[in-house]
Amino acid sequence: MAPKMTKNQMRRAKKKEQKKAAQVTPTPEPEIKKDTEPEPQPEAANDPVKVEEDLLEPDVAAFTISEDDPNFAMYKDIMNRFGATAEEEQAVKDAEVGDKGEVFYDDDDEIPDEEEEANKEPKLSKKKRKERDKLSVAELKALVKKPELVDWTDTSAPDPRLLVHLKSYRNVVPVPSHWSLKREYLSSKRGVEKPPFALPKFIQETGIAEMRDAVLEKQDQASLKQKQRERVQPKMGKLDIDYQKLLPVSNKAGTNTLW
């Protein structure tokens, strides 16, 4: 008894038989018919111009629908909206003609005279317009609440009233007065030697200046080792003034002292 074939083996055997049958049976050649007329081809589409006309203006009357039907009137209105009407085409043509413009010839009588041109006001520059619209100091003082704060330079500000209003605020730090000077600050003090500081007369009478000069002279004569020692262990009471010297200065002369 032959073994039973599996599904794959059966499928392969079936394919082999089909191939053999295809090789044995020749393919029939198609018969050529003689004296046959060529098939009539469909007529070409109408001209593009005609198609465009049909698209732009659909023939609504070709529908076989009763005109009394309300739906017919509704759809007819819709189709007319999508189609370009003759009135719209004429409006487009008129607009194209209008864009070209027309030339108008004026008469010689309408030419402006020289007197009229001379009477016309010349165009002012930005600087002159600013000077024309500039307020005077008196006008600015009349417009603000605190005229005592108005300076002569406030009228040249972009907004003078706002500037004076800001200056009238409490605890406002004013701008230094030398900002408007053309020369630099303290330039007039150049070359002027500042005198050295001098003690008041009643202090000079105590003799403290002579005592201080003597101490400074003694420090200059000291060696480096002595200076370092005094820096670590300074000696106090070098410039003590006797009270008996201060008494006649304060009581007899009657001048106020620092003590």
PDB file of C-alpha atoms in Angstrom:
ATOM      1  CA  MET A   1       0.000   0.000   0.000  1.00  0.00           C
ATOM      2  CA  ALA A   2       1.433   3.367  -1.072  1.00  0.00           C
ATOM      3  CA  PRO A   3       1.964   5.970   1.638  1.00  0.00           C
ATOM      4  CA  LYS A   4      -0.603   8.736   1.867  1.00  0.00           C
ATOM      5  CA  MET A   5       0.509  12.078   0.304  1.00  0.00           C
ATOM      6  CA  THR A   6       0.526  15.211   2.332  1.00  0.00           C
ATOM      7  CA  LYS A   7      -1.206  18.378   1.294  1.00  0.00           C
ATOM      8  CA  ASN A   8       2.003  20.041   0.094  1.00  0.00           C
ATOM      9  CA  GLN A   9       2.934  17.013  -2.000  1.00  0.00           C
ATOM     10  CA  MET A  10      -0.511  16.918  -3.565  1.00  0.00           C
ATOM     11  CA  ARG A  11      -0.306  20.646  -4.420  1.00  0.00           C
ATOM     12  CA  ARG A  12       3.116  20.230  -6.030  1.00  0.00           C
ATOM     13  CA  ALA A  13       1.956  17.278  -8.120  1.00  0.00           C
ATOM     14  CA  LYS A  14      -1.060  19.245  -9.282  1.00  0.00           C
ATOM     15  CA  LYS A  15       1.139  22.163 -10.389  1.00  0.00           C
ATOM     16  CA  LYS A  16       3.410  19.803 -12.351  1.00  0.00           C
ATOM     17  CA  GLU A  17       0.435  18.345 -14.210  1.00  0.00           C
ATOM     18  CA  GLN A  18      -0.823  21.832 -15.078  1.00  0.00           C
ATOM     19  CA  LYS A  19       2.602  22.806 -16.483  1.00  0.00           C
ATOM     20  CA  LYS A  20       2.750  19.668 -18.629  1.00  0.00           C
ATOM     21  CA  ALA A  21      -0.741  20.298 -20.004  1.00  0.00           C
ATOM     22  CA  ALA A  22       0.180  23.906 -20.849  1.00  0.00           C
ATOM     23  CA  GLN A  23       3.269  22.795 -22.770  1.00  0.00           C
ATOM     24  CA  VAL A  24       1.388  20.145 -24.789  1.00  0.00           C
ATOM     25  CA  THR A  25      -1.627  22.273 -25.883  1.00  0.00           C
ATOM     26  CA  PRO A  26      -0.478  25.053 -28.313  1.00  0.00           C
ATOM     27  CA  THR A  27      -1.940  28.508 -27.931  1.00  0.00           C
ATOM     28  CA  PRO A  28      -4.555  29.206 -30.628  1.00  0.00           C
ATOM     29  CA  GLU A  29      -3.645  32.116 -32.918  1.00  0.00           C
ATOM     30  CA  PRO A  30      -6.302  34.770 -33.334  1.00  0.00           C
ATOM     31  CA  GLU A  31      -7.967  34.812 -36.717  1.00  0.00           C
ATOM     32  CA  ILE A  32      -7.335  37.895 -38.805  1.00  0.00           C
ATOM     33  CA  LYS A  33     -10.512  39.161 -40.336  1.00  0.00           C
ATOM     34  CA  LYS A  34     -10.157  40.596 -43.765  1.00  0.00           C
ATOM     35  CA  ASP A  35     -12.226  43.263 -45.361  1.00  0.00           C
ATOM     36  CA  THR A  36     -13.251  44.594 -41.963  1.00  0.00           C
ATOM     37  CA  GLU A  37     -13.997  48.243 -41.623  1.00  0.00           C
ATOM     38  CA  PRO A  38     -12.266  50.136 -38.803  1.00  0.00           C
ATOM     39  CA  GLU A  39     -14.392  50.756 -35.809  1.00  0.00           C
ATOM     40  CA  PRO A  40     -15.737  54.263 -35.747  1.00  0.00           C
ATOM     41  CA  GLN A  41     -13.941  56.336 -33.060  1.00  0.00           C
ATOM     42  CA  PRO A  42     -15.967  58.566 -30.809  1.00  0.00           C
ATOM     43  CA  GLU A  43     -16.213  62.106 -31.996  1.00  0.00           C
ATOM     44  CA  ALA A  44     -13.783  64.525 -30.459  1.00  0.00           C
ATOM     45  CA  ALA A  45     -15.018  66.807 -27.784  1.00  0.00           C
ATOM     46  CA  ASN A  46     -16.351  70.145 -28.766  1.00  0.00           C
ATOM     47  CA  ASP A  47     -14.086  73.135 -28.986  1.00  0.00           C
ATOM     48  CA  PRO A  48     -12.661  74.424 -25.667  1.00  0.00           C
ATOM     49  CA  VAL A  49     -14.362  77.714 -26.238  1.00  0.00           C
ATOM     50  CA  LYS A  50     -17.692  75.983 -26.419  1.00  0.00           C
ATOM     51  CA  VAL A  51     -16.931  73.977 -23.271  1.00  0.00           C
ATOM     52  CA  GLU A  52     -16.026  77.127 -21.401  1.00  0.00           C
ATOM     53  CA  GLU A  53     -19.212  78.750 -22.548  1.00  0.00           C
ATOM     54  CA  ASP A  54     -21.194  75.750 -21.352  1.00  0.00           C
ATOM     55  CA  LEU A  55     -19.439  75.855 -17.980  1.00  0.00           C
ATOM     56  CA  LEU A  56     -19.899  79.558 -17.534  1.00  0.00           C
ATOM     57  CA  GLU A  57     -23.490  79.671 -18.676  1.00  0.00           C
ATOM     58  CA  PRO A  58     -25.204  76.347 -18.021  1.00  0.00           C
ATOM     59  CA  ASP A  59     -28.376  75.697 -19.927  1.00  0.00           C
ATOM     60  CA  VAL A  60     -30.855  75.680 -17.096  1.00  0.00           C
ATOM     61  CA  ALA A  61     -33.836  75.385 -19.424  1.00  0.00           C
ATOM     62  CA  ALA A  62     -32.674  71.917 -20.608  1.00  0.00           C
ATOM     63  CA  PHE A  63     -33.914  70.286 -17.420  1.00  0.00           C
ATOM     64  CA  THR A  64     -37.154  68.397 -17.845  1.00  0.00           C
ATOM     65  CA  ILE A  65     -38.655  69.785 -14.697  1.00  0.00           C
ATOM     66  CA  SER A  66     -41.782  71.732 -14.384  1.00  0.00           C
ATOM     67  CA  GLU A  67     -41.169  75.438 -13.958  1.00  0.00           C
ATOM     68  CA  ASP A  68     -43.943  75.591 -11.410  1.00  0.00           C
ATOM     69  CA  ASP A  69     -41.952  73.379  -9.067  1.00  0.00           C
ATOM     70  CA  PRO A  70     -40.419  75.513  -6.229  1.00  0.00           C
ATOM     71  CA  ASN A  71     -37.311  73.282  -6.193  1.00  0.00           C
ATOM     72  CA  PHE A  72     -36.663  74.169  -9.828  1.00  0.00           C
ATOM     73  CA  ALA A  73     -36.604  77.885  -9.024  1.00  0.00           C
ATOM     74  CA  MET A  74     -34.224  77.287  -6.092  1.00  0.00           C
ATOM     75  CA  TYR A  75     -31.717  75.230  -8.125  1.00  0.00           C
ATOM     76  CA  LYS A  76     -31.956  77.629 -11.034  1.00  0.00           C
ATOM     77  CA  ASP A  77     -30.927  80.470  -8.735  1.00  0.00           C
ATOM     78  CA  ILE A  78     -27.957  78.395  -7.479  1.00  0.00           C
ATOM     79  CA  MET A  79     -26.739  77.621 -11.000  1.00  0.00           C
ATOM     80  CA  ASN A  80     -27.031  81.256 -12.006  1.00  0.00           C
ATOM     81  CA  ARG A  81     -24.845  82.253  -9.051  1.00  0.00           C
ATOM     82  CA  PHE A  82     -22.012  79.942 -10.175  1.00  0.00           C
ATOM     83  CA  GLY A  83     -22.195  81.075 -13.808  1.00  0.00           C
ATOM     84  CA  ALA A  84     -20.731  84.357 -15.059  1.00  0.00           C
ATOM     85  CA  THR A  85     -23.424  86.591 -16.476  1.00  0.00           C
ATOM     86  CA  ALA A  86     -23.041  88.981 -19.373  1.00  0.00           C
ATOM     87  CA  GLU A  87     -23.338  91.975 -17.052  1.00  0.00           C
ATOM     88  CA  GLU A  88     -20.357  90.829 -14.979  1.00  0.00           C
ATOM     89  CA  GLU A  89     -18.242  90.293 -18.104  1.00  0.00           C
ATOM     90  CA  GLN A  90     -19.088  93.787 -19.296  1.00  0.00           C
ATOM     91  CA  ALA A  91     -18.151  95.223 -15.879  1.00  0.00           C
ATOM     92  CA  VAL A  92     -14.734  93.497 -16.058  1.00  0.00           C
ATOM     93  CA  LYS A  93     -14.107  94.924 -19.523  1.00  0.00           C
ATOM     94  CA  ASP A  94     -15.061  98.417 -18.362  1.00  0.00           C
ATOM     95  CA  ALA A  95     -12.663  98.112 -15.411  1.00  0.00           C
ATOM     96  CA  GLU A  96      -9.802  97.109 -17.707  1.00  0.00           C
ATOM     97  CA  VAL A  97     -10.490 100.105 -19.907  1.00  0.00           C
ATOM     98  CA  GLY A  98     -10.628 102.374 -16.862  1.00  0.00           C
ATOM     99  CA  ASP A  99      -7.190 101.218 -15.632  1.00  0.00           C
ATOM    100  CA  LYS A 100      -5.546 102.593 -18.749  1.00  0.00           C
ATOM    101  CA  GLY A 101      -6.531 106.115 -17.746  1.00  0.00           C
ATOM    102  CA  GLU A 102      -7.605 109.060 -19.808  1.00  0.00           C
ATOM    103  CA  VAL A 103      -5.673 112.189 -20.677  1.00  0.00           C
ATOM    104  CA  PHE A 104      -7.292 115.509 -19.856  1.00  0.00           C
ATOM    105  CA  TYR A 105      -6.000 118.700 -21.435  1.00  0.00           C
ATOM    106  CA  ASP A 106      -6.419 121.815 -19.320  1.00  0.00           C
ATOM    107  CA  ASP A 107      -6.804 125.292 -20.707  1.00  0.00           C
ATOM    108  CA  ASP A 108      -4.049 127.850 -20.405  1.00  0.00           C
ATOM    109  CA  ASP A 109      -6.260 129.999 -18.184  1.00  0.00           C
ATOM    110  CA  GLU A 110      -5.922 127.535 -15.278  1.00  0.00           C
ATOM    111  CA  ILE A 111      -2.122 127.900 -15.025  1.00  0.00           C
ATOM    112  CA  PRO A 112      -1.291 129.450 -11.599  1.00  0.00           C
ATOM    113  CA  ASP A 113       0.061 132.976 -11.700  1.00  0.00           C
ATOM    114  CA  GLU A 114       3.383 134.028 -10.219  1.00  0.00           C
ATOM    115  CA  GLU A 115       1.588 136.162  -7.640  1.00  0.00           C
ATOM    116  CA  GLU A 116      -0.340 133.171  -6.340  1.00  0.00           C
ATOM    117  CA  GLU A 117       2.855 131.162  -6.030  1.00  0.00           C
ATOM    118  CA  ALA A 118       4.512 134.024  -4.176  1.00  0.00           C
ATOM    119  CA  ASN A 119       1.563 134.301  -1.761  1.00  0.00           C
ATOM    120  CA  LYS A 120       1.792 130.627  -0.837  1.00  0.00           C
ATOM    121  CA  GLU A 121       3.426 129.997   2.526  1.00  0.00           C
ATOM    122  CA  PRO A 122       6.765 128.201   2.207  1.00  0.00           C
ATOM    123  CA  LYS A 123       7.029 124.809   3.857  1.00  0.00           C
ATOM    124  CA  LEU A 124       8.614 125.224   7.285  1.00  0.00           C
ATOM    125  CA  SER A 125      11.402 122.985   8.458  1.00  0.00           C
ATOM    126  CA  LYS A 126      11.188 120.922  11.613  1.00  0.00           C
ATOM    127  CA  LYS A 127      13.385 123.365  13.533  1.00  0.00           C
ATOM    128  CA  LYS A 128      11.289 126.379  12.540  1.00  0.00           C
ATOM    129  CA  ARG A 129       8.036 124.597  13.387  1.00  0.00           C
ATOM    130  CA  LYS A 130       9.478 123.779  16.808  1.00  0.00           C
ATOM    131  CA  GLU A 131      10.415 127.419  17.384  1.00  0.00           C
ATOM    132  CA  ARG A 132       6.961 128.529  16.246  1.00  0.00           C
ATOM    133  CA  ASP A 133       5.148 126.176  18.652  1.00  0.00           C
ATOM    134  CA  LYS A 134       7.529 126.888  21.545  1.00  0.00           C
ATOM    135  CA  LEU A 135       5.943 128.437  24.647  1.00  0.00           C
ATOM    136  CA  SER A 136       7.368 131.479  26.347  1.00  0.00           C
ATOM    137  CA  VAL A 137       8.294 131.505  30.030  1.00  0.00           C
ATOM    138  CA  ALA A 138       5.296 133.713  30.882  1.00  0.00           C
ATOM    139  CA  GLU A 139       2.876 131.409  29.044  1.00  0.00           C
ATOM    140  CA  LEU A 140       4.296 128.342  30.769  1.00  0.00           C
ATOM    141  CA  LYS A 141       4.012 129.974  34.189  1.00  0.00           C
ATOM    142  CA  ALA A 142       0.367 130.780  33.459  1.00  0.00           C
ATOM    143  CA  LEU A 143      -0.388 127.134  32.591  1.00  0.00           C
ATOM    144  CA  VAL A 144       1.184 125.380  35.603  1.00  0.00           C
ATOM    145  CA  LYS A 145       0.118 125.320  39.245  1.00  0.00           C
ATOM    146  CA  LYS A 146       3.546 126.215  40.671  1.00  0.00           C
ATOM    147  CA  PRO A 147       5.058 128.937  38.478  1.00  0.00           C
ATOM    148  CA  GLU A 148       7.965 129.454  40.888  1.00  0.00           C
ATOM    149  CA  LEU A 149       9.486 126.158  39.697  1.00  0.00           C
ATOM    150  CA  VAL A 150       9.655 127.219  36.052  1.00  0.00           C
ATOM    151  CA  ASP A 151      13.159 127.860  34.690  1.00  0.00           C
ATOM    152  CA  TRP A 152      14.028 129.591  31.461  1.00  0.00           C
ATOM    153  CA  THR A 153      15.254 126.273  30.018  1.00  0.00           C
ATOM    154  CA  ASP A 154      11.971 124.428  30.671  1.00  0.00           C
ATOM    155  CA  THR A 155      10.322 125.888  27.576  1.00  0.00           C
ATOM    156  CA  SER A 156      12.661 123.955  25.262  1.00  0.00           C
ATOM    157  CA  ALA A 157      11.587 120.565  26.696  1.00  0.00           C
ATOM    158  CA  PRO A 158       9.475 118.200  24.533  1.00  0.00           C
ATOM    159  CA  ASP A 159       6.642 118.484  27.078  1.00  0.00           C
ATOM    160  CA  PRO A 160       7.204 121.546  29.320  1.00  0.00           C
ATOM    161  CA  ARG A 161       4.033 121.074  31.381  1.00  0.00           C
ATOM    162  CA  LEU A 162       4.948 117.488  32.240  1.00  0.00           C
ATOM    163  CA  LEU A 163       8.461 118.582  33.215  1.00  0.00           C
ATOM    164  CA  VAL A 164       7.183 121.235  35.632  1.00  0.00           C
ATOM    165  CA  HIS A 165       4.652 118.738  37.005  1.00  0.00           C
ATOM    166  CA  LEU A 166       7.440 116.256  37.777  1.00  0.00           C
ATOM    167  CA  LYS A 167       9.528 118.989  39.383  1.00  0.00           C
ATOM    168  CA  SER A 168       6.635 119.850  41.720  1.00  0.00           C
ATOM    169  CA  TYR A 169       6.583 116.349  43.255  1.00  0.00           C
ATOM    170  CA  ARG A 170       7.668 115.939  46.838  1.00  0.00           C
ATOM    171  CA  ASN A 171      11.231 114.708  47.565  1.00  0.00           C
ATOM    172  CA  VAL A 172      12.280 115.117  43.942  1.00  0.00           C
ATOM    173  CA  VAL A 173      16.037 115.468  43.500  1.00  0.00           C
ATOM    174  CA  PRO A 174      16.637 118.464  41.202  1.00  0.00           C
ATOM    175  CA  VAL A 175      19.023 118.313  38.287  1.00  0.00           C
ATOM    176  CA  PRO A 176      22.329 120.098  39.035  1.00  0.00           C
ATOM    177  CA  SER A 177      22.310 123.684  37.857  1.00  0.00           C
ATOM    178  CA  HIS A 178      25.531 123.323  35.853  1.00  0.00           C
ATOM    179  CA  TRP A 179      23.956 120.914  33.308  1.00  0.00           C
ATOM    180  CA  SER A 180      23.121 123.757  30.930  1.00  0.00           C
ATOM    181  CA  LEU A 181      26.555 125.401  31.052  1.00  0.00           C
ATOM    182  CA  LYS A 182      28.630 125.148  27.908  1.00  0.00           C
ATOM    183  CA  ARG A 183      31.941 124.921  29.744  1.00  0.00           C
ATOM    184  CA  GLU A 184      32.839 121.892  31.843  1.00  0.00           C
ATOM    185  CA  TYR A 185      32.047 121.681  35.537  1.00  0.00           C
ATOM    186  CA  LEU A 186      34.592 123.557  37.737  1.00  0.00           C
ATOM    187  CA  SER A 187      36.593 124.494  34.643  1.00  0.00           C
ATOM    188  CA  SER A 188      36.819 128.076  35.942  1.00  0.00           C
ATOM    189  CA  LYS A 189      38.639 126.824  39.071  1.00  0.00           C
ATOM    190  CA  ARG A 190      41.605 125.518  37.102  1.00  0.00           C
ATOM    191  CA  GLY A 191      44.913 127.193  37.942  1.00  0.00           C
ATOM    192  CA  VAL A 192      43.641 128.560  41.263  1.00  0.00           C
ATOM    193  CA  GLU A 193      45.713 127.256  44.160  1.00  0.00           C
ATOM    194  CA  LYS A 194      43.719 126.374  47.222  1.00  0.00           C
ATOM    195  CA  PRO A 195      45.296 127.866  50.358  1.00  0.00           C
ATOM    196  CA  PRO A 196      46.258 125.383  53.069  1.00  0.00           C
ATOM    197  CA  PHE A 197      43.975 124.933  56.036  1.00  0.00           C
ATOM    198  CA  ALA A 198      44.610 127.420  58.845  1.00  0.00           C
ATOM    199  CA  LEU A 199      43.506 126.923  62.433  1.00  0.00           C
ATOM    200  CA  PRO A 200      41.199 129.498  63.972  1.00  0.00           C
ATOM    201  CA  LYS A 201      42.875 132.367  65.786  1.00  0.00           C
ATOM    202  CA  PHE A 202      41.771 131.370  69.284  1.00  0.00           C
ATOM    203  CA  ILE A 203      43.226 127.868  68.800  1.00  0.00           C
ATOM    204  CA  GLN A 204      46.491 129.267  67.498  1.00  0.00           C
ATOM    205  CA  GLU A 205      46.838 131.303  70.714  1.00  0.00           C
ATOM    206  CA  THR A 206      47.015 128.095  72.741  1.00  0.00           C
ATOM    207  CA  GLY A 207      50.347 127.193  71.098  1.00  0.00           C
ATOM    208  CA  ILE A 208      49.198 123.778  69.904  1.00  0.00           C
ATOM    209  CA  ALA A 209      50.635 124.387  66.424  1.00  0.00           C
ATOM    210  CA  GLU A 210      54.182 124.798  67.824  1.00  0.00           C
ATOM    211  CA  MET A 211      53.771 121.661  69.944  1.00  0.00           C
ATOM    212  CA  ARG A 212      52.596 119.660  66.926  1.00  0.00           C
ATOM    213  CA  ASP A 213      55.497 120.860  64.765  1.00  0.00           C
ATOM    214  CA  ALA A 214      57.977 119.835  67.465  1.00  0.00           C
ATOM    215  CA  VAL A 215      56.459 116.326  67.682  1.00  0.00           C
ATOM    216  CA  LEU A 216      56.505 115.877  63.895  1.00  0.00           C
ATOM    217  CA  GLU A 217      60.142 117.017  63.738  1.00  0.00           C
ATOM    218  CA  LYS A 218      61.073 114.530  66.426  1.00  0.00           C
ATOM    219  CA  GLN A 219      59.292 111.720  64.516  1.00  0.00           C
ATOM    220  CA  ASP A 220      61.227 112.541  61.344  1.00  0.00           C
ATOM    221  CA  GLN A 221      64.527 112.231  63.200  1.00  0.00           C
ATOM    222  CA  ALA A 222      63.595 108.844  64.725  1.00  0.00           C
ATOM    223  CA  SER A 223      65.068 105.676  63.234  1.00  0.00           C
ATOM    224  CA  LEU A 224      63.081 102.951  61.524  1.00  0.00           C
ATOM    225  CA  LYS A 225      63.331 100.709  64.575  1.00  0.00           C
ATOM    226  CA  GLN A 226      61.935 103.453  66.838  1.00  0.00           C
ATOM    227  CA  LYS A 227      59.070 104.116  64.400  1.00  0.00           C
ATOM    228  CA  GLN A 228      58.109 100.423  64.401  1.00  0.00           C
ATOM    229  CA  ARG A 229      58.269 100.344  68.193  1.00  0.00           C
ATOM    230  CA  GLU A 230      56.038 103.416  68.495  1.00  0.00           C
ATOM    231  CA  ARG A 231      53.582 101.843  66.082  1.00  0.00           C
ATOM    232  CA  VAL A 232      53.295  98.755  68.298  1.00  0.00           C
ATOM    233  CA  GLN A 233      53.529 100.616  71.645  1.00  0.00           C
ATOM    234  CA  PRO A 234      52.457 104.222  71.022  1.00  0.00           C
ATOM    235  CA  LYS A 235      53.106 106.885  73.651  1.00  0.00           C
ATOM    236  CA  MET A 236      50.044 108.903  74.615  1.00  0.00           C
ATOM    237  CA  GLY A 237      49.748 112.440  75.939  1.00  0.00           C
ATOM    238  CA  LYS A 238      52.303 114.112  73.691  1.00  0.00           C
ATOM    239  CA  LEU A 239      50.046 117.053  72.774  1.00  0.00           C
ATOM    240  CA  ASP A 240      48.320 117.681  76.105  1.00  0.00           C
ATOM    241  CA  ILE A 241      47.709 121.402  76.607  1.00  0.00           C
ATOM    242  CA  ASP A 242      47.676 122.931  80.016  1.00  0.00           C
ATOM    243  CA  TYR A 243      44.272 124.101  81.170  1.00  0.00           C
ATOM    244  CA  GLN A 244      45.802 127.392  82.272  1.00  0.00           C
ATOM    245  CA  LYS A 245      46.503 128.207  78.627  1.00  0.00           C
ATOM    246  CA  LEU A 246      42.941 127.424  77.571  1.00  0.00           C
ATOM    247  CA  LEU A 247      41.326 129.463  80.357  1.00  0.00           C
ATOM    248  CA  PRO A 248      42.292 132.977  79.203  1.00  0.00           C
ATOM    249  CA  VAL A 249      41.368 132.107  75.598  1.00  0.00           C
ATOM    250  CA  SER A 250      37.849 130.964  76.479  1.00  0.00           C
ATOM    251  CA  ASN A 251      36.974 133.254  79.388  1.00  0.00           C
ATOM    252  CA  LYS A 252      38.881 136.504  78.899  1.00  0.00           C
ATOM    253  CA  ALA A 253      38.688 136.754  75.116  1.00  0.00           C
ATOM    254  CA  GLY A 254      35.088 135.546  75.166  1.00  0.00           C
ATOM    255  CA  THR A 255      35.415 133.463  71.998  1.00  0.00           C
ATOM    256  CA  ASN A 256      33.733 130.104  71.663  1.00  0.00           C
ATOM    257  CA  THR A 257      36.054 127.122  71.767  1.00  0.00           C
ATOM    258  CA  LEU A 258      35.630 123.533  70.657  1.00  0.00           C
ATOM    259  CA  TRP A 259      35.812 122.214  74.212  1.00  0.00           C
TER     260      TRP A 259
END
